Short mmCIF file of C-alpha atoms and ligand atoms in Angstrom, two decimals:
data_model
loop_
_atom_site.label_atom_id
_atom_site.label_comp_id
_atom_site.label_asym_id
_atom_site.label_seq_id
_atom_site.Cartn_x
_atom_site.Cartn_y
_atom_site.Cartn_z
CA MET A 1 0.00 0.00 0.00
CA THR A 2 1.43 3.35 -0.98
CA GLU A 3 1.19 6.39 1.19
CA ARG A 4 0.76 9.75 -0.50
CA SER A 5 3.48 12.25 0.27
CA SER A 6 1.34 15.30 -0.50
CA SER A 7 -1.88 14.33 1.20
CA LYS A 8 -3.14 17.83 1.89
CA ARG A 9 -5.20 18.31 -1.23
CA TYR A 10 -7.29 15.18 -1.12
CA HIS A 11 -9.92 14.50 1.46
CA CYS A 12 -12.58 11.86 2.00
CA ARG A 13 -15.90 12.92 0.51
CA PHE A 14 -17.71 11.63 3.59
CA CYS A 15 -15.57 12.27 6.69
CA GLN A 16 -13.02 14.78 5.26
CA SER A 17 -9.98 12.82 6.49
CA PRO A 18 -6.91 13.11 4.25
CA LEU A 19 -6.75 10.33 1.66
CA ARG A 20 -3.38 8.63 1.88
CA PHE A 21 -3.95 5.03 0.88
CA THR A 22 -4.36 3.71 -2.64
CA PHE A 23 -6.95 1.02 -3.32
CA VAL A 24 -5.98 0.70 -6.98
CA ASP A 25 -4.44 3.01 -9.57
CA LEU A 26 -5.54 2.26 -13.14
CA GLY A 27 -3.58 5.13 -14.63
CA MET A 28 -5.08 7.67 -17.03
CA SER A 29 -8.27 6.91 -18.91
CA PRO A 30 -10.82 8.76 -21.06
CA LEU A 31 -14.47 8.98 -19.99
CA CYS A 32 -15.78 5.53 -20.76
CA GLU A 33 -18.94 6.68 -22.56
CA SER A 34 -17.11 9.17 -24.83
CA TYR A 35 -17.24 7.17 -28.05
CA VAL A 36 -15.13 8.73 -30.78
CA SER A 37 -16.42 9.52 -34.28
CA ALA A 38 -14.26 9.12 -37.39
CA GLU A 39 -13.86 12.91 -37.63
CA GLN A 40 -12.55 13.08 -34.04
CA LEU A 41 -9.86 10.41 -34.47
CA ASN A 42 -7.08 12.92 -35.10
CA GLN A 43 -8.07 15.29 -32.31
CA MET A 44 -6.83 15.50 -28.75
CA GLU A 45 -8.76 13.36 -26.34
CA PRO A 46 -8.99 14.18 -22.62
CA PHE A 47 -7.69 11.53 -20.20
CA TYR A 48 -8.31 11.68 -16.44
CA PRO A 49 -6.80 9.70 -13.56
CA LEU A 50 -8.49 6.48 -12.43
CA HIS A 51 -6.79 6.45 -9.06
CA VAL A 52 -8.98 5.01 -6.31
CA TYR A 53 -8.28 5.64 -2.61
CA VAL A 54 -9.57 4.14 0.60
CA CYS A 55 -10.18 6.43 3.58
CA GLU A 56 -8.33 5.11 6.61
CA GLN A 57 -10.93 6.59 8.97
CA CYS A 58 -14.30 5.53 7.52
CA LEU A 59 -13.02 2.96 4.96
CA LEU A 60 -14.99 4.54 2.11
CA VAL A 61 -13.37 3.54 -1.20
CA GLN A 62 -13.52 6.46 -3.58
CA LEU A 63 -12.38 8.13 -6.73
CA LEU A 64 -11.67 11.81 -6.46
CA GLU A 65 -13.89 14.14 -8.42
CA TYR A 66 -11.59 14.37 -11.43
CA VAL A 67 -14.57 15.08 -13.67
CA SER A 68 -17.74 16.87 -12.56
CA PRO A 69 -21.06 15.01 -12.68
CA GLU A 70 -22.52 17.90 -14.70
CA HIS A 71 -19.93 17.08 -17.36
CA ILE A 72 -20.74 13.35 -17.29
CA PHE A 73 -24.48 13.12 -16.66
CA GLY A 74 -25.92 16.58 -17.29
CA GLY A 75 -27.21 17.80 -20.63
CA GLU A 76 -27.16 14.94 -23.11
CA TYR A 77 -26.45 11.45 -21.85
CA ALA A 78 -26.26 8.36 -24.03
CA TYR A 79 -27.54 5.75 -21.60
CA PHE A 80 -31.19 4.73 -21.81
CA SER A 81 -32.13 2.10 -19.22
CA SER A 82 -35.07 0.79 -21.25
CA TYR A 83 -32.70 -0.66 -23.88
CA SER A 84 -31.97 -3.61 -21.59
CA ASP A 85 -34.68 -6.30 -21.32
CA SER A 86 -33.20 -7.89 -18.23
CA TRP A 87 -33.02 -4.51 -16.46
CA LEU A 88 -36.70 -3.87 -17.25
CA GLN A 89 -37.64 -7.23 -15.75
CA HIS A 90 -35.63 -6.36 -12.66
CA ALA A 91 -37.48 -3.03 -12.37
CA LYS A 92 -40.91 -4.64 -12.75
CA ALA A 93 -40.18 -7.27 -10.11
CA TYR A 94 -38.97 -4.54 -7.74
CA THR A 95 -42.18 -2.54 -8.27
CA GLU A 96 -44.38 -5.51 -7.39
CA MET A 97 -42.32 -6.29 -4.29
CA ALA A 98 -42.42 -2.66 -3.08
CA ILE A 99 -46.18 -2.24 -3.63
CA ALA A 100 -46.90 -5.41 -1.66
CA ARG A 101 -44.38 -4.91 1.13
CA PHE A 102 -45.09 -1.23 1.80
CA GLY A 103 -48.80 -1.23 0.97
CA LEU A 104 -48.52 1.50 -1.68
CA ASN A 105 -51.69 2.78 -3.38
CA HIS A 106 -53.18 5.80 -5.17
CA THR A 107 -52.61 7.97 -2.07
CA SER A 108 -48.86 7.22 -1.91
CA GLN A 109 -46.02 9.21 -3.45
CA VAL A 110 -43.12 7.38 -5.08
CA VAL A 111 -39.99 9.38 -5.97
CA GLU A 112 -37.08 7.95 -7.91
CA ILE A 113 -33.68 9.63 -8.04
CA ALA A 114 -31.88 9.24 -11.39
CA SER A 115 -35.09 7.91 -12.88
CA ASN A 116 -33.56 7.81 -16.37
CA ASP A 117 -36.17 7.28 -19.11
CA GLY A 118 -38.91 6.15 -16.70
CA TYR A 119 -37.89 2.47 -17.11
CA LEU A 120 -39.04 1.73 -13.51
CA LEU A 121 -41.61 4.38 -12.59
CA GLN A 122 -43.74 3.37 -15.58
CA TYR A 123 -44.73 0.22 -13.65
CA PHE A 124 -46.00 2.31 -10.71
CA VAL A 125 -47.91 4.52 -13.18
CA GLU A 126 -49.59 1.38 -14.56
CA ARG A 127 -50.86 0.69 -11.04
CA GLN A 128 -52.16 4.29 -10.59
CA ILE A 129 -49.59 5.13 -7.93
CA PRO A 130 -48.39 8.78 -8.11
CA VAL A 131 -44.72 9.09 -9.10
CA LEU A 132 -42.07 11.71 -9.63
CA GLY A 133 -38.75 11.19 -11.37
CA VAL A 134 -35.67 13.30 -10.63
CA GLU A 135 -33.22 13.04 -13.53
CA PRO A 136 -30.37 15.37 -14.54
CA ALA A 137 -30.03 14.40 -18.21
CA ILE A 138 -32.48 16.49 -20.18
CA ASN A 139 -32.75 14.22 -23.23
CA VAL A 140 -33.37 11.13 -21.09
CA ALA A 141 -35.91 12.95 -18.89
CA ALA A 142 -37.81 14.06 -22.01
CA VAL A 143 -38.34 10.41 -23.00
CA ALA A 144 -39.77 9.69 -19.53
CA VAL A 145 -42.21 12.61 -19.71
CA LYS A 146 -43.39 11.43 -23.12
CA LYS A 147 -44.18 8.03 -21.53
CA GLY A 148 -46.35 9.70 -18.88
CA VAL A 149 -43.74 9.68 -16.10
CA PRO A 150 -43.55 13.19 -14.58
CA THR A 151 -39.87 14.10 -14.24
CA VAL A 152 -37.95 17.13 -13.03
CA VAL A 153 -34.54 17.78 -14.59
CA LYS A 154 -32.35 18.12 -11.48
CA PHE A 155 -29.50 16.62 -9.51
CA LEU A 156 -30.62 15.64 -6.00
CA GLY A 157 -29.09 17.49 -3.07
CA LYS A 158 -30.45 19.27 -0.02
CA ASP A 159 -31.62 22.30 -2.05
CA THR A 160 -33.58 20.26 -4.58
CA ALA A 161 -35.03 18.16 -1.75
CA ARG A 162 -36.22 21.26 0.13
CA ASP A 163 -37.86 22.63 -3.03
CA LEU A 164 -39.65 19.34 -3.73
CA ALA A 165 -40.72 18.91 -0.10
CA GLY A 166 -42.09 22.47 -0.24
CA GLU A 167 -44.21 21.45 -3.23
CA GLY A 168 -45.69 18.54 -1.25
CA LYS A 169 -43.59 15.89 -2.98
CA GLN A 170 -42.19 14.15 0.10
CA ALA A 171 -42.00 10.42 -0.56
CA ASP A 172 -43.55 7.31 0.97
CA LEU A 173 -41.09 5.36 -1.16
CA LEU A 174 -37.87 7.07 -2.21
CA LEU A 175 -35.66 4.97 -4.41
CA GLY A 176 -32.44 5.18 -6.37
CA ASN A 177 -30.78 2.44 -8.36
CA ASN A 178 -27.13 2.88 -9.28
CA VAL A 179 -27.03 6.50 -8.20
CA LEU A 180 -25.47 6.41 -4.71
CA ALA A 181 -22.12 5.37 -6.20
CA HIS A 182 -22.39 8.12 -8.81
CA VAL A 183 -22.63 11.21 -6.56
CA PRO A 184 -19.47 13.10 -5.57
CA GLU A 185 -21.24 15.18 -2.87
CA ILE A 186 -22.47 12.15 -0.96
CA ASN A 187 -23.30 14.12 2.22
CA ASP A 188 -25.44 16.61 0.31
CA PHE A 189 -27.14 13.72 -1.50
CA VAL A 190 -27.97 11.60 1.57
CA GLY A 191 -28.92 14.78 3.46
CA GLY A 192 -31.35 15.44 0.60
CA LEU A 193 -32.85 11.96 0.96
CA LYS A 194 -33.53 12.68 4.64
CA ILE A 195 -35.41 15.90 3.72
CA LEU A 196 -37.41 14.30 0.91
CA LEU A 197 -38.62 11.31 2.98
CA LYS A 198 -41.99 11.39 4.77
CA PRO A 199 -41.79 10.64 8.53
CA ARG A 200 -42.80 6.99 7.95
CA GLY A 201 -41.38 6.68 4.46
CA VAL A 202 -38.89 4.11 3.19
CA ILE A 203 -35.74 4.57 1.10
CA THR A 204 -34.35 1.80 -1.08
CA MET A 205 -31.04 2.10 -2.91
CA GLU A 206 -29.19 -0.40 -5.06
CA PHE A 207 -25.45 -0.23 -5.70
CA PRO A 208 -22.68 -2.67 -6.68
CA HIS A 209 -21.26 -4.33 -3.56
CA LEU A 210 -17.58 -3.64 -2.99
CA LEU A 211 -17.13 -7.12 -1.54
CA ARG A 212 -18.13 -8.62 -4.92
CA LEU A 213 -15.87 -6.20 -6.77
CA VAL A 214 -12.87 -7.37 -4.74
CA GLN A 215 -13.73 -11.06 -4.61
CA GLY A 216 -14.60 -11.15 -8.31
CA ASN A 217 -11.65 -8.94 -9.31
CA GLN A 218 -14.12 -6.64 -11.10
CA PHE A 219 -11.68 -3.75 -11.44
CA ASP A 220 -13.12 -2.92 -14.85
CA THR A 221 -16.25 -1.58 -13.12
CA ILE A 222 -14.11 1.34 -11.95
CA TYR A 223 -14.68 4.39 -14.13
CA HIS A 224 -15.10 8.12 -13.73
CA GLU A 225 -18.89 7.95 -13.36
CA HIS A 226 -18.44 5.80 -10.23
CA PHE A 227 -17.22 8.11 -7.49
CA SER A 228 -17.68 5.65 -4.58
CA TYR A 229 -17.26 1.85 -4.23
CA LEU A 230 -19.56 0.88 -1.44
CA SER A 231 -19.53 -1.60 1.41
CA PHE A 232 -22.56 -2.02 3.65
CA LEU A 233 -20.37 -0.84 6.50
CA ALA A 234 -19.51 2.47 4.82
CA VAL A 235 -23.06 3.14 3.62
CA GLU A 236 -24.43 2.50 7.09
CA LYS A 237 -22.03 5.08 8.56
CA ILE A 238 -22.98 7.66 5.95
CA PHE A 239 -26.74 7.17 6.37
CA SER A 240 -26.44 7.17 10.13
CA ALA A 241 -24.62 10.51 10.04
CA HIS A 242 -27.73 11.92 8.35
CA GLY A 243 -30.25 10.44 10.77
CA LEU A 244 -31.19 7.43 8.65
CA ILE A 245 -31.13 3.79 9.79
CA LEU A 246 -30.63 0.82 7.48
CA PHE A 247 -33.28 -1.65 8.62
CA ASP A 248 -32.94 -4.29 5.91
CA VAL A 249 -30.61 -5.37 3.13
CA GLU A 250 -30.71 -7.86 0.27
CA GLU A 251 -27.96 -9.24 -1.93
CA ILE A 252 -29.04 -9.13 -5.58
CA PRO A 253 -27.26 -10.38 -8.71
CA THR A 254 -27.27 -7.18 -10.83
CA HIS A 255 -23.96 -5.63 -11.97
CA GLY A 256 -21.86 -8.56 -10.80
CA GLY A 257 -23.40 -8.53 -7.30
CA SER A 258 -25.22 -5.60 -5.70
CA LEU A 259 -26.83 -4.66 -2.42
CA ARG A 260 -30.34 -3.29 -2.04
CA ILE A 261 -30.57 -1.38 1.22
CA TYR A 262 -33.73 -0.27 3.02
CA ALA A 263 -33.57 2.87 5.16
CA ARG A 264 -35.93 4.85 7.38
CA HIS A 265 -35.75 7.85 9.66
CA HIS A 266 -33.89 7.26 12.90
CA GLU A 267 -37.00 8.49 14.76
CA ASP A 268 -39.37 6.05 13.01
CA ASP A 269 -39.69 3.00 15.25
CA SER A 270 -42.41 1.34 13.17
CA ARG A 271 -39.94 -0.86 11.29
CA PRO A 272 -37.63 -3.13 13.30
CA VAL A 273 -34.12 -3.87 12.04
CA GLU A 274 -34.22 -7.21 10.23
CA HIS A 275 -31.79 -10.04 10.97
CA ARG A 276 -30.31 -9.70 7.46
CA VAL A 277 -28.56 -6.52 8.61
CA ALA A 278 -26.54 -8.39 11.26
CA ALA A 279 -25.86 -11.21 8.81
CA LEU A 280 -24.36 -8.82 6.27
CA HIS A 281 -22.27 -7.13 8.97
CA ALA A 282 -20.91 -10.53 9.87
CA GLN A 283 -20.19 -11.39 6.24
CA GLU A 284 -18.23 -8.18 5.66
CA ALA A 285 -16.36 -8.58 8.95
CA ARG A 286 -15.42 -12.18 8.07
CA ALA A 287 -13.97 -10.90 4.78
CA GLY A 288 -11.99 -8.29 6.76
CA MET A 289 -13.74 -5.22 5.30
CA ASP A 290 -13.65 -3.49 8.67
CA ARG A 291 -9.85 -3.31 8.49
CA LEU A 292 -7.56 -1.30 6.23
CA ALA A 293 -5.52 -4.41 5.35
CA PHE A 294 -8.43 -5.83 3.32
CA TYR A 295 -8.07 -2.98 0.82
CA SER A 296 -4.31 -3.20 0.39
CA SER A 297 -3.98 -6.43 -1.57
CA PHE A 298 -6.34 -5.55 -4.41
CA ALA A 299 -3.90 -3.46 -6.44
CA GLU A 300 -1.45 -6.34 -6.86
CA THR A 301 -4.23 -8.72 -7.97
CA VAL A 302 -5.23 -6.22 -10.65
CA LYS A 303 -1.66 -5.91 -11.97
CA GLU A 304 -1.37 -9.67 -12.14
CA THR A 305 -4.64 -9.88 -14.09
CA LYS A 306 -3.28 -7.41 -16.64
CA ARG A 307 -0.10 -9.43 -17.11
CA LYS A 308 -2.06 -12.64 -17.63
CA LEU A 309 -4.42 -11.07 -20.17
CA LEU A 310 -1.51 -9.58 -22.12
CA ASP A 311 0.38 -12.85 -21.98
CA PHE A 312 -2.62 -14.63 -23.48
CA LEU A 313 -3.16 -12.02 -26.20
CA ILE A 314 0.52 -12.03 -27.19
CA ARG A 315 0.61 -15.82 -27.47
CA VAL A 316 -2.52 -15.88 -29.63
CA LYS A 317 -1.17 -13.19 -31.96
CA GLN A 318 2.17 -14.98 -32.25
CA GLN A 319 0.25 -18.04 -33.46
CA GLY A 320 -1.15 -15.85 -36.25
CA LYS A 321 -4.71 -15.99 -34.92
CA THR A 322 -7.37 -13.29 -34.88
CA ILE A 323 -9.19 -11.84 -31.86
CA VAL A 324 -12.18 -9.51 -31.77
CA GLY A 325 -14.18 -8.09 -28.86
CA TYR A 326 -17.87 -8.49 -28.13
CA GLY A 327 -19.61 -5.50 -26.55
CA ALA A 328 -18.52 -1.91 -26.03
CA PRO A 329 -19.61 -1.32 -22.42
CA GLY A 330 -18.03 1.15 -20.02
CA LYS A 331 -16.28 -1.68 -18.23
CA GLY A 332 -14.64 -2.82 -21.46
CA ASN A 333 -13.12 0.60 -21.90
CA THR A 334 -11.51 0.60 -18.46
CA LEU A 335 -10.04 -2.84 -19.10
CA LEU A 336 -8.71 -2.07 -22.59
CA ASN A 337 -7.22 1.30 -21.65
CA TYR A 338 -5.59 -0.02 -18.47
CA CYS A 339 -4.12 -3.00 -20.31
CA GLY A 340 -3.15 -0.97 -23.39
CA VAL A 341 -5.08 -3.26 -25.73
CA ARG A 342 -5.68 -1.62 -29.12
CA THR A 343 -6.02 -2.82 -32.70
CA ASP A 344 -2.63 -4.48 -32.24
CA PHE A 345 -4.61 -7.21 -30.45
CA LEU A 346 -8.33 -6.73 -31.18
CA ASP A 347 -9.26 -6.20 -34.84
CA TYR A 348 -12.59 -4.65 -33.86
CA VAL A 349 -15.42 -4.92 -31.34
CA VAL A 350 -19.10 -5.42 -32.09
CA ASP A 351 -22.06 -3.94 -30.25
CA ARG A 352 -25.82 -4.15 -30.75
CA SER A 353 -26.29 -0.44 -30.01
CA THR A 354 -26.71 1.45 -33.28
CA TYR A 355 -25.56 4.58 -31.39
CA LYS A 356 -22.11 3.04 -30.97
CA GLN A 357 -21.76 1.33 -34.36
CA GLY A 358 -19.49 3.22 -36.76
CA LYS A 359 -17.75 4.94 -33.85
CA PHE A 360 -14.51 4.01 -32.05
CA LEU A 361 -13.81 3.05 -28.44
CA PRO A 362 -12.53 5.96 -26.33
CA GLY A 363 -8.78 5.95 -25.87
CA THR A 364 -8.02 2.71 -27.68
CA HIS A 365 -9.77 3.75 -30.92
CA ILE A 366 -10.85 0.20 -31.73
CA PRO A 367 -13.64 0.37 -34.36
CA ILE A 368 -17.18 -0.69 -33.35
CA PHE A 369 -19.16 -2.75 -35.88
CA PRO A 370 -22.59 -4.42 -35.87
CA PRO A 371 -22.54 -8.05 -34.57
CA GLU A 372 -22.86 -9.45 -38.13
CA GLU A 373 -19.19 -8.60 -38.68
CA ILE A 374 -18.26 -11.70 -36.64
CA GLN A 375 -20.10 -14.01 -39.06
CA ALA A 376 -18.44 -12.24 -42.00
CA THR A 377 -14.84 -12.38 -40.71
CA LYS A 378 -14.85 -15.62 -38.66
CA PRO A 379 -12.29 -14.69 -35.96
CA ASP A 380 -10.49 -17.38 -33.95
CA TYR A 381 -11.33 -15.79 -30.59
CA VAL A 382 -14.13 -13.54 -29.30
CA LEU A 383 -13.24 -11.67 -26.10
CA ILE A 384 -16.44 -11.04 -24.11
CA LEU A 385 -16.11 -7.61 -22.50
CA PRO A 386 -19.46 -7.53 -20.59
CA TRP A 387 -18.44 -10.70 -18.70
CA ASN A 388 -21.57 -10.44 -16.49
CA LEU A 389 -23.62 -11.35 -19.61
CA LYS A 390 -21.32 -14.13 -20.83
CA GLN A 391 -23.91 -16.94 -20.82
CA GLU A 392 -26.36 -14.86 -22.85
CA ILE A 393 -23.66 -13.80 -25.32
CA MET A 394 -22.19 -17.30 -25.70
CA SER A 395 -25.59 -18.67 -26.64
CA GLN A 396 -26.29 -15.79 -29.06
CA LEU A 397 -22.93 -16.37 -30.75
CA ALA A 398 -22.88 -20.17 -30.53
CA TYR A 399 -22.36 -20.25 -34.32
CA ILE A 400 -18.68 -19.27 -33.97
CA ARG A 401 -17.98 -22.88 -33.04
CA GLU A 402 -18.82 -23.82 -36.67
CA TRP A 403 -15.41 -22.50 -37.72
CA GLY A 404 -13.65 -23.46 -34.47
CA GLY A 405 -14.04 -20.01 -32.90
CA ARG A 406 -13.67 -19.81 -29.12
CA PHE A 407 -14.86 -17.46 -26.39
CA VAL A 408 -12.51 -15.72 -23.97
CA VAL A 409 -13.57 -14.03 -20.72
CA PRO A 410 -11.11 -11.53 -19.16
CA ILE A 411 -12.53 -11.30 -15.60
CA PRO A 412 -11.90 -12.51 -12.88
CA GLU A 413 -8.93 -13.65 -14.92
CA VAL A 414 -8.42 -14.53 -18.54
CA GLU A 415 -10.05 -17.83 -19.41
CA VAL A 416 -10.92 -19.59 -22.66
CA ALA A 417 -14.44 -20.97 -22.34
CA GLU A 418 -14.80 -24.70 -22.91
ZN1 ZN B 501 -13.61 8.95 5.34
#
């Protein structure tokens, strides 16, 4: 573990302690959703540090705010949640669970933070339950409004929460999926949740679980949009500092292993703390997440993974074989930039998103083609970049076996699928 010599400038976004310990340093990387057009190929491209620290006081793992969220999420944003069928199913199942468990009806108010294109709130609308979306990306919010999901174009913080509460929009159910990790001002955000929640209301938040990231070596899920990498332990401290108690938690399979937490006001004694809270504490403690030493070994594992991937790619190229990539997700871009994998190894990648086709991956400038290119060029190996979807992709592309093609998965470490 390296100790920073000039620690004065960097402080923990939660407890303000100086950040001195590195969790992992992935070097310089472009914003992972900044796909490059043909005209931009000869222009300068901004790269920002992907250096992740762990706070020795509160053990929050965090990326400094190298890039502002307004720059990443505000204005136009390319990610529309409704493009993913499995994510829609997840949202629908959540809606049914929440309505049943919390007895929501036409007199309730549901508020979702980072509601995207209304992918989730639409299912509450179908059941005549009043909703409000809070979404900073104007183009994405416009799609939600068109679907009949009322949406305000805002980032959530204490100011926005006070305004909404003043308009009578305090929530019985306040939810946010994959937003807690994305906010640099985490105290202002959680403080805003406290203000926006009715006295007996419930908050649910989903975020990738840091324990799964470490155990599964998922370092490619680190990118500039993800400001914090969250353990239950750290989230509990942050919520508690804002007068909110976590009374339940579930482990769910999304994004390589996530947590769904349930929170209420400290003063609300109507919901007892469930036994799953203690069980998750115990699980994190057994793994050692309550001690700084847990966080120190990750960086070396990541370096070793890079060496093994490069070793594999070099051997394959020396045999005169061809490799292409499947998928152009954010996580692929972290992996390829960190490992320095360009068209010297991967001829191209394919992606089903027509938005990405014809463009180039940020930083590595690998061209993105439609999936049919694989059938046309018959590569020897297909490297699956969204490894969390490998089963789905391997069955979609089963035809590559006709010419002896093989699948390769890079995470947790490089492996040729049998
Ligand atoms: Zn801290």
